[in-house]
XYZ file of C-alpha atoms in Angstrom:
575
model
C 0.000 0.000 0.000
C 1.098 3.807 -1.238
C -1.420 5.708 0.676
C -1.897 9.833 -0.383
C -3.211 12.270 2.248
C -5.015 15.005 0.456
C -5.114 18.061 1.658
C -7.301 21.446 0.493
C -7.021 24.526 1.805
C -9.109 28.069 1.071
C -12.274 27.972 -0.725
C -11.377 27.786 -4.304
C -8.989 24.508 -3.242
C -12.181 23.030 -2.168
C -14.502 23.895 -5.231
C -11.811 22.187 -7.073
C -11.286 19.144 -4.314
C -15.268 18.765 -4.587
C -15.236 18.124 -8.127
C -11.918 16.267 -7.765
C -14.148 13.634 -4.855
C -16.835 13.476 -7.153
C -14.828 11.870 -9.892
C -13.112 9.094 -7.700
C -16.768 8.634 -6.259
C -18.464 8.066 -9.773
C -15.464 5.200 -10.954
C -16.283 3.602 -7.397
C -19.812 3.414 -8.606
C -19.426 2.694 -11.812
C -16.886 -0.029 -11.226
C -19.707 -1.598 -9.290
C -22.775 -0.907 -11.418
C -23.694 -4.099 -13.819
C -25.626 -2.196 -15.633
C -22.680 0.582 -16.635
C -20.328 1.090 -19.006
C -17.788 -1.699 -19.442
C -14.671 0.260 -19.666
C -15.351 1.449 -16.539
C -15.323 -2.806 -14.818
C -11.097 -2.872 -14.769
C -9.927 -0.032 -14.239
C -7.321 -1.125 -12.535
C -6.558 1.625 -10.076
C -6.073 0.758 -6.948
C -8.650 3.413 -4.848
C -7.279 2.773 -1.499
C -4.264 4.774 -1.827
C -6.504 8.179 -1.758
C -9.418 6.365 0.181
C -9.366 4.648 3.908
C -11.952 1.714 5.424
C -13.699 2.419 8.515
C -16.826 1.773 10.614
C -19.740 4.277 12.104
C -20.015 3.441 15.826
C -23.496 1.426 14.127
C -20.851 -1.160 12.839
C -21.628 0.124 9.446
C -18.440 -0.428 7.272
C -17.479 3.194 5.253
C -15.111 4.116 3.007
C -14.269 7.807 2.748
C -11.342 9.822 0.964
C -7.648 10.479 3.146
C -8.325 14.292 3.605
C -7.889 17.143 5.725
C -10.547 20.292 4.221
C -10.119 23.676 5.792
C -12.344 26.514 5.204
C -13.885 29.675 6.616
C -16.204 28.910 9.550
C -20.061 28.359 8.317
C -18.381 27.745 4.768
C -19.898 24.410 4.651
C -23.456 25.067 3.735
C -25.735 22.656 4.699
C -22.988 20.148 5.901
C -22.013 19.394 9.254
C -18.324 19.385 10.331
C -18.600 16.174 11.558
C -19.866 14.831 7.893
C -22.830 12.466 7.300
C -21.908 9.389 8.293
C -21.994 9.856 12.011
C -24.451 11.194 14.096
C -23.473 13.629 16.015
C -25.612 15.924 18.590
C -23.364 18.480 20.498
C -24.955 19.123 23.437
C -26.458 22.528 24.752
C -24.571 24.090 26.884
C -27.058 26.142 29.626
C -24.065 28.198 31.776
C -20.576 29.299 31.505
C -18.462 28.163 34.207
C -15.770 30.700 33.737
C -18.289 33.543 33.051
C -20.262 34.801 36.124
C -22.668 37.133 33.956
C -25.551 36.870 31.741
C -25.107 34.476 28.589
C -27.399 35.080 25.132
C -27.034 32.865 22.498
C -27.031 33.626 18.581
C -28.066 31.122 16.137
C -27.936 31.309 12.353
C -30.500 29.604 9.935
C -29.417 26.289 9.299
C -28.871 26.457 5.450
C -31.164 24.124 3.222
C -30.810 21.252 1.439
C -30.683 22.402 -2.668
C -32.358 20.052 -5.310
C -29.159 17.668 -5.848
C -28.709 17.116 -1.860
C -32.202 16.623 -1.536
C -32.130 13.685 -3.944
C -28.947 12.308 -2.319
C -30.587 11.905 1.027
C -33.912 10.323 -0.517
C -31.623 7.962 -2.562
C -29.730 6.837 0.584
C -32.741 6.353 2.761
C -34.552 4.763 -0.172
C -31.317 2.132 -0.318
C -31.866 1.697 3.349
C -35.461 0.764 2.894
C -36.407 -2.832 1.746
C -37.036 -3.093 -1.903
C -40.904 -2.878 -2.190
C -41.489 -4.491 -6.033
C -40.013 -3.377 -9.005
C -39.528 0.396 -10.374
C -42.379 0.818 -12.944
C -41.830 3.343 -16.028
C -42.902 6.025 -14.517
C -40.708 6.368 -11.871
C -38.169 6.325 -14.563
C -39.232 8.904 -16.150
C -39.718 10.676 -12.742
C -36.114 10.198 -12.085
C -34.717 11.893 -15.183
C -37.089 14.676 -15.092
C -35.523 15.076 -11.849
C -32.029 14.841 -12.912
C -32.935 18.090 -15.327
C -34.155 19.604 -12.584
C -30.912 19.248 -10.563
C -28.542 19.985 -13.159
C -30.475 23.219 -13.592
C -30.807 24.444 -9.809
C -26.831 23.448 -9.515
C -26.260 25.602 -13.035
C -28.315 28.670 -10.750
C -27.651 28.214 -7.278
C -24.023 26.457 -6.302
C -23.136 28.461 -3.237
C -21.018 26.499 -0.962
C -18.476 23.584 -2.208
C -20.626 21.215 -0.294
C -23.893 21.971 -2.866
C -22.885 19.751 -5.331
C -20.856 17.157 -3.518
C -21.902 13.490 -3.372
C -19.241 11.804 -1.330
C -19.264 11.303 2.575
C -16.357 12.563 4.304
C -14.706 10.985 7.471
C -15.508 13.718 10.840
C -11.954 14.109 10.868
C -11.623 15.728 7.218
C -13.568 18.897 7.576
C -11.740 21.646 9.695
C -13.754 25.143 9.892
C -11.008 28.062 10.915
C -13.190 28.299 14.740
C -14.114 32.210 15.076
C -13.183 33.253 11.627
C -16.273 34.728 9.893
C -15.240 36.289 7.006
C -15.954 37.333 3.686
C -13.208 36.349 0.987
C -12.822 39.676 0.020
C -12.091 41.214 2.772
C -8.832 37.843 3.635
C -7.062 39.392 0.599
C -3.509 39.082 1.079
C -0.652 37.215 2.303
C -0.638 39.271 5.838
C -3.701 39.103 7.330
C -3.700 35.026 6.875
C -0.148 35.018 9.069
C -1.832 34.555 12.293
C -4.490 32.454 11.711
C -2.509 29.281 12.124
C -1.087 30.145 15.291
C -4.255 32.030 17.127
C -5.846 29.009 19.788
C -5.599 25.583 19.076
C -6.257 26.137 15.476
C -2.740 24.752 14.365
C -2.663 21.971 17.098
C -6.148 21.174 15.670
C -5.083 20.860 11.944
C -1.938 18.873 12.815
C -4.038 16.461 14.896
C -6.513 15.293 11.822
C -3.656 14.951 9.594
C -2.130 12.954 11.817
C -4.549 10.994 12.319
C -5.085 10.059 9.114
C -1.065 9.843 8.461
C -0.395 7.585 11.752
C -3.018 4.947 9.683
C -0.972 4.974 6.836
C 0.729 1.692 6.055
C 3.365 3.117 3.692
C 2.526 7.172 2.553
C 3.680 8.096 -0.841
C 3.128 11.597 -0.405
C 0.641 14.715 0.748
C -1.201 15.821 -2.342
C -1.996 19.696 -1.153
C -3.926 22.034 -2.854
C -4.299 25.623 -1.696
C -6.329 28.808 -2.935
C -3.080 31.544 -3.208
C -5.249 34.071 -3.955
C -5.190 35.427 -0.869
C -4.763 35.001 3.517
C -5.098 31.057 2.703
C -1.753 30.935 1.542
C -0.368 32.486 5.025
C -2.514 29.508 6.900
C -1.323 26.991 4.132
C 2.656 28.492 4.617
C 2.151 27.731 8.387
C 0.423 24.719 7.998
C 3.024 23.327 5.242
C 6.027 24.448 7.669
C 4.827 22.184 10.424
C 4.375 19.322 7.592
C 7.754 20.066 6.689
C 9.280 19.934 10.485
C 7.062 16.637 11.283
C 7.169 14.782 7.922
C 10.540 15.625 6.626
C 10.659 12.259 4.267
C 7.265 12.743 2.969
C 7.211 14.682 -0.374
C 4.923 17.224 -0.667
C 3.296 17.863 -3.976
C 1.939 21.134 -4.114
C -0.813 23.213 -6.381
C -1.318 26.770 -5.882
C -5.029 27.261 -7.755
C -6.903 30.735 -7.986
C -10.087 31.120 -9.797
C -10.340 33.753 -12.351
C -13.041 35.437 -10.374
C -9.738 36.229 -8.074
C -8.366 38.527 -11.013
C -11.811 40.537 -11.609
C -12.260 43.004 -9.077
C -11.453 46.405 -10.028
C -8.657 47.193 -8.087
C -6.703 50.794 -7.620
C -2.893 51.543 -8.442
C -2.409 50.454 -4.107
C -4.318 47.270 -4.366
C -2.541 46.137 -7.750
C 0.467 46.799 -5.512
C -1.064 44.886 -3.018
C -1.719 42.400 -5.130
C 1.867 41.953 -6.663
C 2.937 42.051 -3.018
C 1.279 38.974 -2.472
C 1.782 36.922 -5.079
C 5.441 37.053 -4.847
C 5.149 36.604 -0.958
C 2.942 34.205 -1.092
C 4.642 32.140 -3.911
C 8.178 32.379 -2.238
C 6.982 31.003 1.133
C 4.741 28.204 -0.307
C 7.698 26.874 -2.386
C 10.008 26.835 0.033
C 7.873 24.037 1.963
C 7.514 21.553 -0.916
C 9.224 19.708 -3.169
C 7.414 20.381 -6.248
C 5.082 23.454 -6.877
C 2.063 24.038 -9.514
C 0.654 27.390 -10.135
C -3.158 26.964 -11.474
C -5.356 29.699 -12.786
C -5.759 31.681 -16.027
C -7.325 34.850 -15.703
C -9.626 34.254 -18.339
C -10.016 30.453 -18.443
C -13.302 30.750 -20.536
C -11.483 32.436 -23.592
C -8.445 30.259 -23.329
C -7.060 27.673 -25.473
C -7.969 25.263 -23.740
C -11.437 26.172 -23.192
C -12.028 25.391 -27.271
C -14.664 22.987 -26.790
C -15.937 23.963 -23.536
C -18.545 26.643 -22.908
C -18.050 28.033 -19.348
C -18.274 31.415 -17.154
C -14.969 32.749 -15.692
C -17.035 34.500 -12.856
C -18.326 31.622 -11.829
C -15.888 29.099 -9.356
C -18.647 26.010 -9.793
C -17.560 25.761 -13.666
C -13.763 26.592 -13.201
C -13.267 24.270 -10.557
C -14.530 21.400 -12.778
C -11.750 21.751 -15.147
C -8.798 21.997 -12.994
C -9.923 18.869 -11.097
C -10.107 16.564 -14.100
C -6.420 17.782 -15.011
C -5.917 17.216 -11.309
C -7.130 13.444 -11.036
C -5.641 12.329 -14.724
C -2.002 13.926 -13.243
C -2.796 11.429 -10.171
C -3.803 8.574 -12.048
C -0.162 7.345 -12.105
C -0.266 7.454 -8.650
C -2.912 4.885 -8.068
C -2.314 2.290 -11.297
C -1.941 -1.442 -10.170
C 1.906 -2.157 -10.452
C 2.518 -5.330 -12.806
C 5.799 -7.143 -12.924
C 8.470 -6.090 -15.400
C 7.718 -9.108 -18.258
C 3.912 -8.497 -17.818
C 1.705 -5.714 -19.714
C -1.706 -4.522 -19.598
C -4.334 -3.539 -21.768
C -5.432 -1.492 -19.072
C -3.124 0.911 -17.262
C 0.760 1.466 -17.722
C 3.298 4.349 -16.684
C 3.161 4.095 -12.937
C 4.562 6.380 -10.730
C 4.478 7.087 -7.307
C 4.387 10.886 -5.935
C 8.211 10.735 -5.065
C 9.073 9.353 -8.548
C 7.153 11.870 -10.267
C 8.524 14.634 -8.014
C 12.702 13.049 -8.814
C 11.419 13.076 -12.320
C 10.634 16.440 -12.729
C 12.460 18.526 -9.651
C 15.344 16.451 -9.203
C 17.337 15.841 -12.616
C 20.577 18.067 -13.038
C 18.730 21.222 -12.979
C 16.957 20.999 -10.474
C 13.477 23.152 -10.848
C 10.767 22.569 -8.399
C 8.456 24.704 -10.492
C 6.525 22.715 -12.918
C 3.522 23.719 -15.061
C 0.306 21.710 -16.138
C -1.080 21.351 -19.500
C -4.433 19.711 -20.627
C -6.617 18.994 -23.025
C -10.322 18.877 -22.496
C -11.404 16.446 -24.239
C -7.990 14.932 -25.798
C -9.003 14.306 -29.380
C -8.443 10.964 -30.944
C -5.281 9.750 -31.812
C -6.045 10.169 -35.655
C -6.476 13.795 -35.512
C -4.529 15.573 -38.752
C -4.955 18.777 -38.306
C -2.047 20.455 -35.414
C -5.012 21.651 -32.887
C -6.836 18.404 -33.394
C -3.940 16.528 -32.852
C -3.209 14.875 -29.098
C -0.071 16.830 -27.966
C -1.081 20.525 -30.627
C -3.749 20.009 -28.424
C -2.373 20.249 -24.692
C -2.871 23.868 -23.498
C -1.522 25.307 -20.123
C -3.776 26.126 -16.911
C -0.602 27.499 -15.619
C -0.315 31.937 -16.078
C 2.095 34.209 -17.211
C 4.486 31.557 -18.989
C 6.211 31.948 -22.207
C 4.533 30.290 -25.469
C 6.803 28.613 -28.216
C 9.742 28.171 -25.716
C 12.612 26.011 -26.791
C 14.291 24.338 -23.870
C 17.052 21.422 -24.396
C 16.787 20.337 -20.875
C 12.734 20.438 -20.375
C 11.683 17.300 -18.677
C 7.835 16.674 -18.967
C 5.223 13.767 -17.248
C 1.753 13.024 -19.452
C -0.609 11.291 -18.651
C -3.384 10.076 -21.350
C -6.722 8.240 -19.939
C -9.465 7.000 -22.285
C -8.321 8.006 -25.837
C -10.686 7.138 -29.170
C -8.065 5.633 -31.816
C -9.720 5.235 -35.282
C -13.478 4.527 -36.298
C -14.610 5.675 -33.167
C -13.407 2.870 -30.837
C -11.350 3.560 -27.367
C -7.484 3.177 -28.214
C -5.449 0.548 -26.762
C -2.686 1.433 -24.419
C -0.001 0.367 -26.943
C -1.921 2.455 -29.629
C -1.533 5.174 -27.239
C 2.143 4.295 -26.510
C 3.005 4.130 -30.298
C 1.490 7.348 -31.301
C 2.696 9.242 -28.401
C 6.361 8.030 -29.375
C 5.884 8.656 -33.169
C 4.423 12.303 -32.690
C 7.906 12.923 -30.786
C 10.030 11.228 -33.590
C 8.257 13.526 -35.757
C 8.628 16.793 -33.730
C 10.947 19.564 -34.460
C 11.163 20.230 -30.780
C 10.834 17.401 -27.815
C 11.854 17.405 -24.291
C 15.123 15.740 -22.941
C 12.838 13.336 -21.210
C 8.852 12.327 -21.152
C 7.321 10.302 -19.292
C 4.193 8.745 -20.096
C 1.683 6.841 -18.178
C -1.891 5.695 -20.079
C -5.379 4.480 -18.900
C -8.146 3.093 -21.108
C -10.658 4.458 -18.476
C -11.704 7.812 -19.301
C -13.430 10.391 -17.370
C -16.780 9.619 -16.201
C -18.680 12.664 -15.729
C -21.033 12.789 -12.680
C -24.722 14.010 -12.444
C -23.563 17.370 -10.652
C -20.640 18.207 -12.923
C -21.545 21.462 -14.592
C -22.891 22.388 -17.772
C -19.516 23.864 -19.712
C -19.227 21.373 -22.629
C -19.883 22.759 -25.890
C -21.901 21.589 -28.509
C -19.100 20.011 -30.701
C -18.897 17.227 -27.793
C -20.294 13.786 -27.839
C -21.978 11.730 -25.607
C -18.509 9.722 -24.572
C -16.511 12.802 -25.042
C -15.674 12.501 -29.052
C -15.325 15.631 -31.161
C -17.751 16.090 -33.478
C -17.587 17.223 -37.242
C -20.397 19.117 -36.583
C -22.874 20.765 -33.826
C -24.979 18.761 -31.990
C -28.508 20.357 -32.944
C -31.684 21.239 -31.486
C -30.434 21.960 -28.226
C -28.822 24.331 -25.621
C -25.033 25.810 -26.576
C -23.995 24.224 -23.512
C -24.082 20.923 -22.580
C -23.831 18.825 -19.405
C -23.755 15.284 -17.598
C -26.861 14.561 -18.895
C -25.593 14.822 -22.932
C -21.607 13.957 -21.939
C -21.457 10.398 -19.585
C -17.127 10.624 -19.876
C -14.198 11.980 -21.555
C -10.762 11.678 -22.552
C -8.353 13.848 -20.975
C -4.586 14.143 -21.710
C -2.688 16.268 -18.734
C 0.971 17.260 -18.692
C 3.123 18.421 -15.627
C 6.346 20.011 -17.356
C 10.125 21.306 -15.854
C 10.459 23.851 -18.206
C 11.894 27.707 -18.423
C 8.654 28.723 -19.987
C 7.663 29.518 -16.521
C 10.479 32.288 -16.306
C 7.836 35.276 -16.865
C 5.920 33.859 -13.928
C 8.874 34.083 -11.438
C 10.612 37.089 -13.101
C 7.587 39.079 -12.611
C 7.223 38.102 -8.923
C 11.066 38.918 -8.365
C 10.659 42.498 -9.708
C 7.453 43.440 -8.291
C 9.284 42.416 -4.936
C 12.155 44.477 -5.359
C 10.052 47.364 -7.035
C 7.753 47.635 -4.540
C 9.296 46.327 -1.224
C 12.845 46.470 -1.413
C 13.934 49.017 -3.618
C 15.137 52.393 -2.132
C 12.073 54.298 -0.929
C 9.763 51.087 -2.354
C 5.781 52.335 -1.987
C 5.382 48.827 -0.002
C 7.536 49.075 2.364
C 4.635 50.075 4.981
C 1.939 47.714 3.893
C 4.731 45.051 4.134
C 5.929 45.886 7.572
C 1.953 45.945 8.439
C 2.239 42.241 7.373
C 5.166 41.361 9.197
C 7.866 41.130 7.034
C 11.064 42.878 7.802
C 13.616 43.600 4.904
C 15.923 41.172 5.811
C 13.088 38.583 4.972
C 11.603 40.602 2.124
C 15.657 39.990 0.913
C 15.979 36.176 1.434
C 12.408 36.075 -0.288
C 13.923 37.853 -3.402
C 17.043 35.152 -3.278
C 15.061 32.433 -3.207
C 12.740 33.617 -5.950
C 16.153 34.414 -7.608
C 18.170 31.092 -7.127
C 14.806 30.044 -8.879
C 15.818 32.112 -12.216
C 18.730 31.292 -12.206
C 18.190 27.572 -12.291
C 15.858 27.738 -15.225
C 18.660 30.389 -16.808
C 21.799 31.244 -15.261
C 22.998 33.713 -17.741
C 19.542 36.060 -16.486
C 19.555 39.740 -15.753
C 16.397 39.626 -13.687
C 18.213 37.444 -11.084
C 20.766 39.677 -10.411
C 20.418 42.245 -7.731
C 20.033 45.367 -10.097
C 18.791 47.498 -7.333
């Protein structure tokens, strides 16, 4: 056993962790359905490294994902802390010991059920129910008028994470930040998230359910960690990571900084934009210097992005951009997971295992040395017989990661793809080895190629869940195939009602494409907080930074450049 511990931090982490649960919950179902789609019987990945076994205090055996959630208090909707699976009724407390005086008590409106939970919780008590005769026609056609009706409240109303989740979490996985109330906008930056770890028994708290789930672990592979950068999350997540770091120091750490593009649409002033580059450099510098591999996620316009071509989705809204950075999420983990075979044995199912350290040697630890990768996908991957160079399966990769160089040439990029549930020609799913040999040949053919690729294949594709949103476009096919032409006759968008699955291709790279990314963070540092008479000097000493940390912030960003290119103005000190 190679167990992951997931963790997601901030609320955009956890729109994308949602969607990210709901996909490893949907090939649990489907592996078990014998009514479903056969690709979906051997899959061959082994769902106990992200998942662990337990029992409800009923005796009732449960199986729920390794992961530590933490959020805003009352960011959880109309889920409890403690989950669903186990009842729990705190009781009411009628005095204050320590507190001689008068005691009122303020409580909030629980917040309802929507349409989707609604039908969860009538689904699981009708399961608990005996079976009363068999389901006549009409309750069929009850149930998928219903399943419109839930794809279109979720499409209206997705508030919380929680509102279109459909997997039970252990009480140990969901941590609310006790006493923080906030809105979003107002936990903007790097500073005013410093404290938040430390204040009460939050950090001893946090620690505790991750160790709890890590103490279980037979053999960990790794901590997969997601965080929302965009703002005072990433001063919890630093904290959080540095105790990871101190407590775990032979566990890698695989980390993905993710913003939604709603995070780049406020109108902001010439002092919040400097705010605002503040941050990101901040925050990026202190995040990486906790991991061992780090992945900035989120395009400021995802919607009107390349790889958005056959998707149809809103950038304001976190429900739809959170679906497409967890499927490039789960096929990058797939590796992770894939049933290990001995060396003379192959299978038509899965090949190109890795484990989290592997990956992270692969990419971070050749001669150069870059623990900054970047992520490409393609959404769907076309077929393997695409001609034309946007239709074809790597033309057709497209980066989630911002401000990187296009067209870059680099002699020493190293690169890991994964490809999961490819159509080869007339229509049918492609072998593994098809995969294999066309991946190969499209590199013997290139003009450019990396030193080193790795690739890993699954002929499972993506299955698409009933509450995954409504963003594919009308050039998309029931089992994720690219049409010639429109589908016609219905709505521009379509959803997991018209789409069951998908292919996906996804692509972690070591490359110096992502020298505009750090570059720019290096110079808005020095611009702004350590040049001579910088206008961020104050706002940075409000966060706590002194300039001898604002300085080892800049090296580190700079040893950064100068690994990717060492002949590079922008890492020397031109100040």
């Amino acid at each position: 056993m190679r167990e992951i511990v997931t963790i997601q931090v901030g609320g955009f982490a956890n729109f994308i962790g949602s969607h990210f649960w709901n996909f490893q919950d949907e090939l649990l179902g489907l592996a078990g359905d014998p009514n479903g789609d056969p690709i979906f019987k051997n899959q061959h990945l082994d769902m106990d490294v992200l998942y662990r076994t337990g029992e409800t205090l009923q005796g009732i055996a449960t199986y729920t994902p390794r992961l530590v959630s933490v959020n805003f208090q009352g960011s959880l909707g109309s889920m409890s802390s403690h989950g669903t699976l186990y009842d729990h009724n705190p009781p009411i407390l009628s005095h204050v010991v320590t507190w001689p005086g008068n005691v009122s008590t303020h409580l909030s409106e629980p917040h309802k059920k929507n349409l989707f939970l609604q039908s969860l919780y009538e689904e699981e008590q009708e399961n608990l129910a005996p079976m009363d005769g068999i389901n006549s026609g009409k309750n069929d056609c009850k149930s998928e008028i219903q399943d419109k009706d839930i794809v279109e409240s979720l499409e209206n109303g997705v508030q919380f994470w929680t509102d279109f989740s459909k997997v039970h979490y252990h009480p140990q996985s969901l941590y609310e930040l006790n006493g923080l109330w906030m809105d979003a906008q107002d936990f903007n930056n790097y500073g005013i998230g410093m404290d938040v770890f430390s204040e009460g028994l939050r950090g001893e708290e946090m620690n505790e359910r991750l160790r709890f789930f890590v103490e279980e672990c037979d053999h960990i592979q790794g901590i997969q960690f997601v965080v929302d950068d965009s703002g005072g999350f990433s001063g919890v997540a630093a904290d959080f990571l540095e105790n990871i770091a101190d407590e775990y120091t032979n566990t890698p750490i695989l980390l993905y900084t993710v913003r939604g593009p709603e995070s780049y649409m406020n109108q902001r002033s010439r002092r919040q934009t400097m705010a605002c580059d503040l941050h990101d450099a901040i925050s990026f510098s202190r995040l990486s210097s906790f991991c061992k591999l780090i992945v900035p996620i989120g395009l400021p316009l995802l919607g009107r992005s390349k790889v958005s071509s056959y998707l149809c989705l809103e950038d304001e809204n976190p429900y739809h951009c959170s679906a497409v950075y967890a499927a490039a999420l789960h096929s990058i983990s797939l590796p992770f997971r894939m049933e290990t075979l001995g060396p003379a044995t192959d299978s038509c199912y899965v090949s190109g295992a890795v484990d989290v350290y592997g990956l992270i040697q692969m990419l971070a630890g050749q001669a150069r040395q870059n623990i900054v990768a970047t992520l490409d996908a393609a959404m769907p991957a076309p077929s393997l017989t695409g001609k034309q160079v946007e239709r074809s399966l790597l033309g057709s990769l497209h980066p989630f990661t911002p401000e990187i160089a296009e067209d870059v040439e680099d002699l020493q990029e190293v690169e890991s793809l994964t490809i999961h549930g490819a159509f080869g020609s007339g229509g049918y799913r492609a072998s593994v080895a098809e995969v294999e040999d066309t991946v190969h040949a499209a590199y013997e053919n290139a003009t450019t190629k990396p030193l080193f690729s790795h690739l890993s294949v699954a002929h499972c594709p993506l299955p698409i869940p009933l509450p995954f949103p409504s963003i594919f476009g009308n050039l998309v096919g029931q089992h994720g195939e690219l049409l010639g032409s429109p589908v016609t006759g219905g709505h521009p968008s379509r959803g997991s009602l018209d789409v069951h699955s998908i292919p996906m291709a996804a692509r972690l790279r070591s490359t110096s494409a992502i020298l505009p990314f750090l570059e720019n963070r290096l110079g808005n540092l020095r611009r702004f907080g350590i040049a001579r008479g910088a206008s961020g000097t104050e706002l940075l000493r409000s966060w706590g930074f002194a300039k001898d940390e604002l300085e080892d912030s800049a090296e580190r960003l700079s040893k950064m450049i100068m690994t990717l290119d060492p002949h590079s103005q922008s890492s020397s000190d031109s100040d």
